[in-house]
Short mmCIF file of C-alpha atoms in Angstrom, two decimals:
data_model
loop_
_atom_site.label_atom_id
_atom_site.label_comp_id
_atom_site.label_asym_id
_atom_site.label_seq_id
_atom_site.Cartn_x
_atom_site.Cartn_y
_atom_site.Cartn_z
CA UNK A 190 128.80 -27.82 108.97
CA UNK A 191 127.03 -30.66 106.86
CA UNK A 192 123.90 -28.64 107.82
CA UNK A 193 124.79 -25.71 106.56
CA UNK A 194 126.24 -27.28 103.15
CA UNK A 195 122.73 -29.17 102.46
CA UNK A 196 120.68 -25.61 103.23
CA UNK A 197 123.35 -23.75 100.65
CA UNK A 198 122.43 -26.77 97.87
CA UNK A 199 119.01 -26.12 98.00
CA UNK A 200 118.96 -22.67 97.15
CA UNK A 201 118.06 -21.83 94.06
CA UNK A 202 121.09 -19.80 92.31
CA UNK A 203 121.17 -16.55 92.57
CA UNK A 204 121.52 -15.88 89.04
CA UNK A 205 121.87 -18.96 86.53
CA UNK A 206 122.10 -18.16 82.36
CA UNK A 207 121.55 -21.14 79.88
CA UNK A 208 123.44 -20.68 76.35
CA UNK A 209 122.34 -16.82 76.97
CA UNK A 210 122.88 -14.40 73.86
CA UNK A 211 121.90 -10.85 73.64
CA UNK A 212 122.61 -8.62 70.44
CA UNK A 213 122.30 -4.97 69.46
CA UNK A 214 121.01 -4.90 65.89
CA UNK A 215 123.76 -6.86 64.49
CA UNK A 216 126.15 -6.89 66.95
CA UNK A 217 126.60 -9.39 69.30
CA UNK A 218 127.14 -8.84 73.19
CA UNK A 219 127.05 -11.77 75.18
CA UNK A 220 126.70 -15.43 73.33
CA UNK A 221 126.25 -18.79 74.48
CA UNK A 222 126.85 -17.69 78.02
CA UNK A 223 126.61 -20.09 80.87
CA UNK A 224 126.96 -19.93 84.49
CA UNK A 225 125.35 -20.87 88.03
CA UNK A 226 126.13 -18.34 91.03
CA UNK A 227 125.40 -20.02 93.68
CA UNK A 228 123.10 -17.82 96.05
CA UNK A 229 124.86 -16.64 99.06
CA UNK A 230 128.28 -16.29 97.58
CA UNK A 231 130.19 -13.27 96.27
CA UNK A 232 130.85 -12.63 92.70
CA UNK A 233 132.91 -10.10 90.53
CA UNK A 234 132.61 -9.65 86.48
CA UNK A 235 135.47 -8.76 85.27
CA UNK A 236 136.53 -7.42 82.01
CA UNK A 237 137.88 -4.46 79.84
CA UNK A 238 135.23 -1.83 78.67
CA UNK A 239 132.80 -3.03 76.12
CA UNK A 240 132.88 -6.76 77.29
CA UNK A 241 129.52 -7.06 78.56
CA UNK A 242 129.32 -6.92 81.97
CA UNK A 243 126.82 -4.06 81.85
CA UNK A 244 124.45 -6.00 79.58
CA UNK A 245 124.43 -9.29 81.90
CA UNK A 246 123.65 -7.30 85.02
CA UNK A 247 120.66 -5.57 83.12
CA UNK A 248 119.21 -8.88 81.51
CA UNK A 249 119.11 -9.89 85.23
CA UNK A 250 117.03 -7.08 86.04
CA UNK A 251 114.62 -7.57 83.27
CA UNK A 252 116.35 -4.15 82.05
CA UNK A 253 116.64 -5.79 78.68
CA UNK A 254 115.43 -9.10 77.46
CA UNK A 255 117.97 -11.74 75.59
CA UNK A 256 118.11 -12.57 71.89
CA UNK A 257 118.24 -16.21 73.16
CA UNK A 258 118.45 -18.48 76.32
CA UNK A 259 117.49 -18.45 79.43
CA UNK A 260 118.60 -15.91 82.54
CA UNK A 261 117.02 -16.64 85.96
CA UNK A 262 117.41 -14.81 89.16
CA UNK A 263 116.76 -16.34 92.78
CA UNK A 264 114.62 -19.38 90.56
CA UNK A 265 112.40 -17.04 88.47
CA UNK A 266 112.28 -14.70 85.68
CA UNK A 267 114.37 -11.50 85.46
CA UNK A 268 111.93 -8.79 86.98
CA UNK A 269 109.51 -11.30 89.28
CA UNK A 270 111.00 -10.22 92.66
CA UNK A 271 112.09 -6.43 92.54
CA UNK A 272 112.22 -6.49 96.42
CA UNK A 273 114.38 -9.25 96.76
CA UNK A 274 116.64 -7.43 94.68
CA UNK A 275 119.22 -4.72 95.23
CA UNK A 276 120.38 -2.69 92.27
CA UNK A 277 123.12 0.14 92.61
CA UNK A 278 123.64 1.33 88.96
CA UNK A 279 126.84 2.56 87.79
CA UNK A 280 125.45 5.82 86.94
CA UNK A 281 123.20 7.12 90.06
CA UNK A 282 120.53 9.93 89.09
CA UNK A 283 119.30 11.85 91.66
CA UNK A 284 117.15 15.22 91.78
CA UNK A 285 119.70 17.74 93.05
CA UNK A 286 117.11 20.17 94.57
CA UNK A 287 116.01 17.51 96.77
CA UNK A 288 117.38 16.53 100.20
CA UNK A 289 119.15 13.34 100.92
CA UNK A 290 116.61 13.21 103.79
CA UNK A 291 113.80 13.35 101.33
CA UNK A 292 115.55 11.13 98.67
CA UNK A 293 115.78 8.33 101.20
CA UNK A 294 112.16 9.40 102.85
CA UNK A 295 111.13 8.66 99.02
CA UNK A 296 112.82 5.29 98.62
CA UNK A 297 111.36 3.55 101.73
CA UNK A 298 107.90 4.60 100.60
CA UNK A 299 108.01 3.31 97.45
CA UNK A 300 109.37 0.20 99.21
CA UNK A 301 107.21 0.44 101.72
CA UNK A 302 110.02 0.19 103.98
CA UNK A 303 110.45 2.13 107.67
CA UNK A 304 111.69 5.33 107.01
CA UNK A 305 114.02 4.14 110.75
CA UNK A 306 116.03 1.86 108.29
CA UNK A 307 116.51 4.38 105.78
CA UNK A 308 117.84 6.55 108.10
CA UNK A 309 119.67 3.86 109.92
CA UNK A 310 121.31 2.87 106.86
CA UNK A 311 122.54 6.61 105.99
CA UNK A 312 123.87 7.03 109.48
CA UNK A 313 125.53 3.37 108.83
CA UNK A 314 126.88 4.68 105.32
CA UNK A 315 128.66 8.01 106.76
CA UNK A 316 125.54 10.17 105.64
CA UNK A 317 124.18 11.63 108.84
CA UNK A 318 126.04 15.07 108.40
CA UNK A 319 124.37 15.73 104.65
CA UNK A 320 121.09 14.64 105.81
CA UNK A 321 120.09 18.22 105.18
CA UNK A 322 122.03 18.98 101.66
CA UNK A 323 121.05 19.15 98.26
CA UNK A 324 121.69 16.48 96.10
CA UNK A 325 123.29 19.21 94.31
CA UNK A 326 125.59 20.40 96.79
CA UNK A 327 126.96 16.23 97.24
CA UNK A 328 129.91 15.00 96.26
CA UNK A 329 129.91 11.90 94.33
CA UNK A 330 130.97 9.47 96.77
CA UNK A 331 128.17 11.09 99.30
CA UNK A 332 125.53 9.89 95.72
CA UNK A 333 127.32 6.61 95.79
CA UNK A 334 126.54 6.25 99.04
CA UNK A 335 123.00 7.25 99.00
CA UNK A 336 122.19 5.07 96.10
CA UNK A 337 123.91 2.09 98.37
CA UNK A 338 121.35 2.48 100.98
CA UNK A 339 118.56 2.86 98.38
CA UNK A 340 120.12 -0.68 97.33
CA UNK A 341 120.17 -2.19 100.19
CA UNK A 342 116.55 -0.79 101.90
CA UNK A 343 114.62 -4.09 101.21
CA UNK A 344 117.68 -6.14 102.77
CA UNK A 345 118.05 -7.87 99.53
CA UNK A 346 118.50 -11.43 98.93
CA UNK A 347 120.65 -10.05 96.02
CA UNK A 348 122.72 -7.13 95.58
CA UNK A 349 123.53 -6.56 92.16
CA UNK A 350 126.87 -3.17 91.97
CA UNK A 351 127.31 -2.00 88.52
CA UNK A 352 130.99 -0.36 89.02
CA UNK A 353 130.17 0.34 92.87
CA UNK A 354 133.53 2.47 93.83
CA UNK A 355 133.08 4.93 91.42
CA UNK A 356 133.38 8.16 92.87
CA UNK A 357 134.48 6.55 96.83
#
């Protein structure tokens, strides 16, 4: 158990933010915001519409870059490790002529990831009977799911959900 403990410690955090700000013309969003998640732990943001939580998630992407402070992820800068890092947005776009078949064929090339897994994963996510359906003709919990296993195709040291039961 000790063992275990002194591995956890010297992880780097998954994501750690030093007196973080970030501002839309004049309007602030986040300010002086500071926290440590430790890596291998679970972590919600909650908060009403508005708040934020959005814009944290997407500075730890290298989506958008702070006003001021610092935002790391898994020791490095936002952006440096897109492989070690899941990202299910809360709004999934898809190309509805194409296949959920193709749309995960897609993914784990531009990964370079087994197209097995891919599969694998959409069999493991309840996807095997669409395989053959149009984005199109999916319902949004069948999208949700898709965009899961696009997530989770590198088995990410991070997963980072953006409102992940919409539409399940």
């Amino acid at each position: 158990m000790m063992q275990q403990l002194t591995d956890a410690a010297s992880r780097p955090s998954s994501i750690a933010c030093r007196d973080l700000c970030f501002r839309r013309g004049r309007r602030t969003i986040l300010e002086n915001i500071n926290l440590s998640l430790p890596a291998g732990t679970m972590t919600a943001l909650i908060g009403h519409n508005g708040a934020g939580k959005s814009t944290l998630l997407k500075l730890a992407l290298g989506l958008l870059a702070p006003a001021s402070g610092t935002i790391s992820v898994l020791g490095a800068a936002p952006g440096a490790s897109p492989l070690k890092v899941g990202y299910l947005p809360e709004n999934v776009s898809f190309y509805d002529q194409m296949t959920v078949r193709a749309h995960l064929k897609y993914f784990a090339a531009l990964k370079r990831v087994d197209q097995a897994r891919a599969m694998a994963l959409a069999e493991g996510l309840g996807l095997g009977e669409v395989m053959r359906s149009k984005l199109g003709q999916c319902s949004k919990g069948q999208r949700q799911r898709l965009g899961l296993a696009q997530a989770l195709l590198t088995s990410p040291e991070l997963l980072i959900l953006d409102e992940p039961t919409v539409g399940l």
